[in-house]
Amino acid sequence: MSDPISRLDQFRADTPGAPMKSAAEVRQRGDQIRRRQRAIVTAGAVALAAVVAGPIIFLSAGFGERATEPDPAPAPSQTPSTAPSPSSSAPAADLTRAHLPSADDLVADEPYPRWVEDQTYDDEGKSDYNECLPESLRDMGATAAVRRDFLPRSGEELSDAAGTLKAVVAEFASAKEAEAARAEISKTAASCSALDAETAGSLPVEGGVASAGDINVVTYQPDDPDMNAVWEVATAVVTVEDRVLVMTRKRGVQSYVPPTDLRTSAVNATYRMVGARPPAASTSSPASDPASNPPSSPPPADILGDAQLVSAASLPAMPLEGESSATWQQVPAQPTPTLYCQGAWLSSLKAADSVSREFRLQNPGEIGKVNVTVLEFATKSAADTAYETVHGWLDGCPATMADAKLFTAGPVESIEIDSTPAIDRAAQMLAEYAGDCGGQDCDATWYDHQTVAQIGTRLVLVTHAEAGGPCPPTRACPPEEASDYTEWDNRVAQTVQATVSQAIVDLR
């Protein structure tokens, strides 16, 4: 039997001026459509499995993204959660606004407000969406592109500090061209040569239908010398077959704030890019029809949870002269690192799971803080490597402060902790840095004990900080004898003991 494509070529040759594609183009487009239909079927199957088996579990970033109650979903949220059939879905060649993420797909990390849609474009838009990328997707060979910009909900606390988030989806002629563009964009975003930027973090985008993807975060100094922060640009780049997603978050942050995560938002946006409902959206969108979703079973148990986190009642109270003792209060996660001397994003340690909790001591002003993170690793060797990394952070203390006039870092020392099972090793150091009380004559100082302990595949990070000045929070000012430090040392030791004992409660 003769090849129908060959007959098509002959017909095209015999019909001058007819607006027809060549046989090679027809074959290429047919292959492209079949590939995307397979990706959509895969996405639908994974999304359905996620509804039944529970949400996908990603690596924790210490203080990672936390889901909030989403706004009602716009039109894109009506995409079916199961794989659409070729007859019911839009033609695969058509890249539309429906392939862009909606506000429901974006996770607003605490304490920032939820994201809402700002502008949507049927191309890349007239303004730059990422200042680290000097070349547009069209210039890189994209045949089509759509874009949507998001802003934090106005009128809420920290809405002015949350920054902006922008998503662009582009289509290329082939999967090979799309992957080449993704690799180039990722490399450019990581170096950000267009700006005098420094690397702040990097993470893979995993799960679902993504062919490949990662997130790179950089920071750079602002032009305004009065801006008491640095600019942060986080770029997520993901491919699925011949389509590329570029998601950009920009905000102003203090240099010690953990970098933007973006992973959950990027995965959800990747599902939208292939025309499928994201796993997170299938359970969080108030606009979804419960009757259309199959009943879900309880999600699988995480490795770590609240059971491994110390409670406020277990932390030692601080005696106050002439008053009753100040007691600890658990507070929502703050935009600060677990350890003052933390040198990088905790997710860079690549733990299998992580949980965190924070406490403050108030009577009436803030006079103490305890931050706790427990990390579980897949192997003992991975935990060993992470311990050495954290130990190096404490030893070098790369943290910076806007006002470091009183900053000093003591030596890292090994400590003993009584636990069952026994700890493998533990280290602690004391950092002293200026308190935020304003004025050149301010002598308020934080005395911050930071501890890392390892028990097999588990690491426990603990901060116990108390405010003082001009003397440490000791019994005598100035302290003259070793006994003057005893009460303070005991409080720190009790905090560490209680935290580690609770963190390994399931290992006994």
PDB file of N, CA, C and O in Angstrom, residues 273-317:
ATOM      1  N   MET A 273      -0.174  22.935  32.982  1.00  0.00           N
ATOM      2  CA  MET A 273       0.476  23.111  31.687  1.00  0.00           C
ATOM      3  C   MET A 273       0.112  21.994  30.713  1.00  0.00           C
ATOM      4  O   MET A 273       0.094  22.206  29.498  1.00  0.00           O
ATOM      5  N   VAL A 274      -0.192  20.788  31.222  1.00  0.00           N
ATOM      6  CA  VAL A 274      -0.559  19.678  30.336  1.00  0.00           C
ATOM      7  C   VAL A 274      -2.061  19.421  30.336  1.00  0.00           C
ATOM      8  O   VAL A 274      -2.528  18.417  29.819  1.00  0.00           O
ATOM      9  N   GLY A 275      -2.824  20.319  30.957  1.00  0.00           N
ATOM     10  CA  GLY A 275      -4.270  20.196  30.907  1.00  0.00           C
ATOM     11  C   GLY A 275      -4.874  19.270  31.932  1.00  0.00           C
ATOM     12  O   GLY A 275      -5.935  18.689  31.692  1.00  0.00           O
ATOM     13  N   ALA A 276      -4.229  19.099  33.078  1.00  0.00           N
ATOM     14  CA  ALA A 276      -4.746  18.220  34.129  1.00  0.00           C
ATOM     15  C   ALA A 276      -4.879  18.985  35.438  1.00  0.00           C
ATOM     16  O   ALA A 276      -4.197  19.988  35.655  1.00  0.00           O
ATOM     17  N   ARG A 277      -5.756  18.501  36.306  1.00  0.00           N
ATOM     18  CA  ARG A 277      -5.946  19.136  37.605  1.00  0.00           C
ATOM     19  C   ARG A 277      -4.797  18.756  38.535  1.00  0.00           C
ATOM     20  O   ARG A 277      -4.465  17.573  38.674  1.00  0.00           O
ATOM     21  N   PRO A 278      -4.168  19.738  39.198  1.00  0.00           N
ATOM     22  CA  PRO A 278      -3.090  19.427  40.140  1.00  0.00           C
ATOM     23  C   PRO A 278      -3.618  18.629  41.329  1.00  0.00           C
ATOM     24  O   PRO A 278      -4.771  18.790  41.726  1.00  0.00           O
ATOM     25  N   PRO A 279      -2.782  17.766  41.922  1.00  0.00           N
ATOM     26  CA  PRO A 279      -3.222  17.017  43.108  1.00  0.00           C
ATOM     27  C   PRO A 279      -3.667  17.919  44.234  1.00  0.00           C
ATOM     28  O   PRO A 279      -4.677  17.670  44.876  1.00  0.00           O
ATOM     29  N   ALA A 280      -2.904  19.022  44.500  1.00  0.00           N
ATOM     30  CA  ALA A 280      -3.264  19.917  45.593  1.00  0.00           C
ATOM     31  C   ALA A 280      -4.596  20.596  45.329  1.00  0.00           C
ATOM     32  O   ALA A 280      -5.432  20.752  46.216  1.00  0.00           O
ATOM     33  N   ALA A 281      -4.823  21.002  44.070  1.00  0.00           N
ATOM     34  CA  ALA A 281      -6.065  21.703  43.741  1.00  0.00           C
ATOM     35  C   ALA A 281      -7.270  20.790  43.854  1.00  0.00           C
ATOM     36  O   ALA A 281      -8.375  21.225  44.159  1.00  0.00           O
ATOM     37  N   SER A 282      -7.065  19.485  43.646  1.00  0.00           N
ATOM     38  CA  SER A 282      -8.206  18.566  43.667  1.00  0.00           C
ATOM     39  C   SER A 282      -8.795  18.409  45.052  1.00  0.00           C
ATOM     40  O   SER A 282      -9.915  17.971  45.204  1.00  0.00           O
ATOM     41  N   THR A 283      -8.023  18.800  46.087  1.00  0.00           N
ATOM     42  CA  THR A 283      -8.530  18.669  47.457  1.00  0.00           C
ATOM     43  C   THR A 283      -8.739  20.004  48.134  1.00  0.00           C
ATOM     44  O   THR A 283      -9.389  20.073  49.159  1.00  0.00           O
ATOM     45  N   SER A 284      -8.168  21.084  47.552  1.00  0.00           N
ATOM     46  CA  SER A 284      -8.245  22.363  48.255  1.00  0.00           C
ATOM     47  C   SER A 284      -9.176  23.362  47.594  1.00  0.00           C
ATOM     48  O   SER A 284      -9.521  24.358  48.191  1.00  0.00           O
ATOM     49  N   SER A 285      -9.579  23.141  46.366  1.00  0.00           N
ATOM     50  CA  SER A 285     -10.376  24.120  45.656  1.00  0.00           C
ATOM     51  C   SER A 285     -11.828  24.071  46.093  1.00  0.00           C
ATOM     52  O   SER A 285     -12.500  23.056  45.951  1.00  0.00           O
ATOM     53  N   PRO A 286     -12.355  25.183  46.639  1.00  0.00           N
ATOM     54  CA  PRO A 286     -13.751  25.180  47.038  1.00  0.00           C
ATOM     55  C   PRO A 286     -14.693  25.107  45.857  1.00  0.00           C
ATOM     56  O   PRO A 286     -15.860  24.790  45.996  1.00  0.00           O
ATOM     57  N   ALA A 287     -14.173  25.388  44.637  1.00  0.00           N
ATOM     58  CA  ALA A 287     -15.032  25.374  43.464  1.00  0.00           C
ATOM     59  C   ALA A 287     -15.206  23.977  42.881  1.00  0.00           C
ATOM     60  O   ALA A 287     -16.005  23.765  41.996  1.00  0.00           O
ATOM     61  N   SER A 288     -14.381  23.032  43.374  1.00  0.00           N
ATOM     62  CA  SER A 288     -14.483  21.681  42.810  1.00  0.00           C
ATOM     63  C   SER A 288     -15.728  20.988  43.318  1.00  0.00           C
ATOM     64  O   SER A 288     -16.235  21.279  44.395  1.00  0.00           O
ATOM     65  N   ASP A 289     -16.230  20.064  42.528  1.00  0.00           N
ATOM     66  CA  ASP A 289     -17.438  19.329  42.871  1.00  0.00           C
ATOM     67  C   ASP A 289     -17.063  18.053  43.603  1.00  0.00           C
ATOM     68  O   ASP A 289     -16.458  17.153  43.009  1.00  0.00           O
ATOM     69  N   PRO A 290     -17.369  17.918  44.907  1.00  0.00           N
ATOM     70  CA  PRO A 290     -16.984  16.723  45.648  1.00  0.00           C
ATOM     71  C   PRO A 290     -17.539  15.457  45.015  1.00  0.00           C
ATOM     72  O   PRO A 290     -16.928  14.407  45.080  1.00  0.00           O
ATOM     73  N   ALA A 291     -18.696  15.558  44.387  1.00  0.00           N
ATOM     74  CA  ALA A 291     -19.304  14.362  43.813  1.00  0.00           C
ATOM     75  C   ALA A 291     -18.507  13.840  42.634  1.00  0.00           C
ATOM     76  O   ALA A 291     -18.594  12.674  42.277  1.00  0.00           O
ATOM     77  N   SER A 292     -17.718  14.727  41.989  1.00  0.00           N
ATOM     78  CA  SER A 292     -16.946  14.304  40.828  1.00  0.00           C
ATOM     79  C   SER A 292     -15.635  13.653  41.199  1.00  0.00           C
ATOM     80  O   SER A 292     -14.944  13.107  40.341  1.00  0.00           O
ATOM     81  N   ASN A 293     -15.242  13.748  42.480  1.00  0.00           N
ATOM     82  CA  ASN A 293     -13.995  13.160  42.927  1.00  0.00           C
ATOM     83  C   ASN A 293     -14.245  11.847  43.639  1.00  0.00           C
ATOM     84  O   ASN A 293     -15.166  11.754  44.454  1.00  0.00           O
ATOM     85  N   PRO A 294     -13.454  10.825  43.388  1.00  0.00           N
ATOM     86  CA  PRO A 294     -13.640   9.572  44.108  1.00  0.00           C
ATOM     87  C   PRO A 294     -13.302   9.746  45.573  1.00  0.00           C
ATOM     88  O   PRO A 294     -12.517  10.622  45.931  1.00  0.00           O
ATOM     89  N   PRO A 295     -13.908   8.960  46.485  1.00  0.00           N
ATOM     90  CA  PRO A 295     -13.608   9.098  47.899  1.00  0.00           C
ATOM     91  C   PRO A 295     -12.134   8.835  48.144  1.00  0.00           C
ATOM     92  O   PRO A 295     -11.545   7.932  47.548  1.00  0.00           O
ATOM     93  N   SER A 296     -11.540   9.652  49.002  1.00  0.00           N
ATOM     94  CA  SER A 296     -10.115   9.526  49.272  1.00  0.00           C
ATOM     95  C   SER A 296      -9.887   8.778  50.571  1.00  0.00           C
ATOM     96  O   SER A 296     -10.653   8.898  51.515  1.00  0.00           O
ATOM     97  N   SER A 297      -8.827   7.993  50.581  1.00  0.00           N
ATOM     98  CA  SER A 297      -8.434   7.302  51.795  1.00  0.00           C
ATOM     99  C   SER A 297      -7.473   8.179  52.567  1.00  0.00           C
ATOM    100  O   SER A 297      -6.906   9.121  52.016  1.00  0.00           O
ATOM    101  N   PRO A 298      -7.260   7.929  53.856  1.00  0.00           N
ATOM    102  CA  PRO A 298      -6.336   8.753  54.635  1.00  0.00           C
ATOM    103  C   PRO A 298      -4.952   8.738  54.013  1.00  0.00           C
ATOM    104  O   PRO A 298      -4.502   7.709  53.506  1.00  0.00           O
ATOM    105  N   PRO A 299      -4.262   9.882  54.015  1.00  0.00           N
ATOM    106  CA  PRO A 299      -2.923   9.926  53.426  1.00  0.00           C
ATOM    107  C   PRO A 299      -1.960   9.070  54.232  1.00  0.00           C
ATOM    108  O   PRO A 299      -2.178   8.823  55.418  1.00  0.00           O
ATOM    109  N   PRO A 300      -0.911   8.591  53.590  1.00  0.00           N
ATOM    110  CA  PRO A 300       0.054   7.795  54.326  1.00  0.00           C
ATOM    111  C   PRO A 300       0.715   8.608  55.431  1.00  0.00           C
ATOM    112  O   PRO A 300       0.874   9.822  55.305  1.00  0.00           O
ATOM    113  N   ALA A 301       1.078   7.948  56.518  1.00  0.00           N
ATOM    114  CA  ALA A 301       1.677   8.638  57.659  1.00  0.00           C
ATOM    115  C   ALA A 301       3.041   9.193  57.272  1.00  0.00           C
ATOM    116  O   ALA A 301       3.833   8.537  56.598  1.00  0.00           O
ATOM    117  N   ASP A 302       3.326  10.422  57.695  1.00  0.00           N
ATOM    118  CA  ASP A 302       4.643  10.997  57.480  1.00  0.00           C
ATOM    119  C   ASP A 302       5.645  10.342  58.422  1.00  0.00           C
ATOM    120  O   ASP A 302       5.285   9.703  59.409  1.00  0.00           O
ATOM    121  N   ILE A 303       6.916  10.510  58.114  1.00  0.00           N
ATOM    122  CA  ILE A 303       7.955   9.979  58.992  1.00  0.00           C
ATOM    123  C   ILE A 303       7.949  10.729  60.313  1.00  0.00           C
ATOM    124  O   ILE A 303       8.073  10.144  61.387  1.00  0.00           O
ATOM    125  N   LEU A 304       7.809  12.046  60.230  1.00  0.00           N
ATOM    126  CA  LEU A 304       7.835  12.905  61.412  1.00  0.00           C
ATOM    127  C   LEU A 304       6.519  13.662  61.537  1.00  0.00           C
ATOM    128  O   LEU A 304       5.804  13.851  60.556  1.00  0.00           O
ATOM    129  N   GLY A 305       6.232  14.125  62.739  1.00  0.00           N
ATOM    130  CA  GLY A 305       5.020  14.899  62.966  1.00  0.00           C
ATOM    131  C   GLY A 305       5.093  15.628  64.290  1.00  0.00           C
ATOM    132  O   GLY A 305       6.169  15.790  64.888  1.00  0.00           O
ATOM    133  N   ASP A 306       3.935  16.068  64.788  1.00  0.00           N
ATOM    134  CA  ASP A 306       3.893  16.799  66.049  1.00  0.00           C
ATOM    135  C   ASP A 306       4.435  15.978  67.215  1.00  0.00           C
ATOM    136  O   ASP A 306       4.925  16.533  68.199  1.00  0.00           O
ATOM    137  N   ALA A 307       4.341  14.666  67.097  1.00  0.00           N
ATOM    138  CA  ALA A 307       4.806  13.806  68.191  1.00  0.00           C
ATOM    139  C   ALA A 307       6.302  13.972  68.440  1.00  0.00           C
ATOM    140  O   ALA A 307       6.781  13.703  69.547  1.00  0.00           O
ATOM    141  N   GLN A 308       7.048  14.397  67.424  1.00  0.00           N
ATOM    142  CA  GLN A 308       8.498  14.567  67.582  1.00  0.00           C
ATOM    143  C   GLN A 308       8.901  16.001  67.961  1.00  0.00           C
ATOM    144  O   GLN A 308      10.084  16.314  68.037  1.00  0.00           O
ATOM    145  N   LEU A 309       7.929  16.869  68.218  1.00  0.00           N
ATOM    146  CA  LEU A 309       8.228  18.260  68.534  1.00  0.00           C
ATOM    147  C   LEU A 309       7.932  18.561  69.998  1.00  0.00           C
ATOM    148  O   LEU A 309       6.866  18.225  70.511  1.00  0.00           O
ATOM    149  N   VAL A 310       8.864  19.219  70.656  1.00  0.00           N
ATOM    150  CA  VAL A 310       8.724  19.568  72.066  1.00  0.00           C
ATOM    151  C   VAL A 310       7.575  20.560  72.249  1.00  0.00           C
ATOM    152  O   VAL A 310       7.262  21.342  71.344  1.00  0.00           O
ATOM    153  N   SER A 311       6.947  20.532  73.405  1.00  0.00           N
ATOM    154  CA  SER A 311       5.860  21.469  73.710  1.00  0.00           C
ATOM    155  C   SER A 311       6.371  22.588  74.598  1.00  0.00           C
ATOM    156  O   SER A 311       7.428  22.478  75.245  1.00  0.00           O
ATOM    157  N   ALA A 312       5.603  23.680  74.681  1.00  0.00           N
ATOM    158  CA  ALA A 312       5.999  24.828  75.497  1.00  0.00           C
ATOM    159  C   ALA A 312       6.115  24.446  76.963  1.00  0.00           C
ATOM    160  O   ALA A 312       6.986  24.944  77.689  1.00  0.00           O
ATOM    161  N   ALA A 313       5.250  23.557  77.434  1.00  0.00           N
ATOM    162  CA  ALA A 313       5.245  23.166  78.839  1.00  0.00           C
ATOM    163  C   ALA A 313       6.526  22.448  79.248  1.00  0.00           C
ATOM    164  O   ALA A 313       6.862  22.398  80.438  1.00  0.00           O
ATOM    165  N   SER A 314       7.249  21.892  78.281  1.00  0.00           N
ATOM    166  CA  SER A 314       8.469  21.155  78.595  1.00  0.00           C
ATOM    167  C   SER A 314       9.705  22.050  78.639  1.00  0.00           C
ATOM    168  O   SER A 314      10.795  21.582  78.989  1.00  0.00           O
ATOM    169  N   LEU A 315       9.569  23.322  78.282  1.00  0.00           N
ATOM    170  CA  LEU A 315      10.703  24.244  78.282  1.00  0.00           C
ATOM    171  C   LEU A 315      10.816  24.938  79.630  1.00  0.00           C
ATOM    172  O   LEU A 315       9.808  25.298  80.239  1.00  0.00           O
ATOM    173  N   PRO A 316      12.035  25.154  80.114  1.00  0.00           N
ATOM    174  CA  PRO A 316      12.219  25.754  81.452  1.00  0.00           C
ATOM    175  C   PRO A 316      11.830  27.221  81.483  1.00  0.00           C
ATOM    176  O   PRO A 316      12.221  27.998  80.601  1.00  0.00           O
ATOM    177  N   ALA A 317      11.064  27.601  82.482  1.00  0.00           N
ATOM    178  CA  ALA A 317      10.685  29.007  82.642  1.00  0.00           C
ATOM    179  C   ALA A 317      11.887  29.823  83.091  1.00  0.00           C
ATOM    180  O   ALA A 317      12.862  29.280  83.623  1.00  0.00           O
TER     181      ALA A 317
END
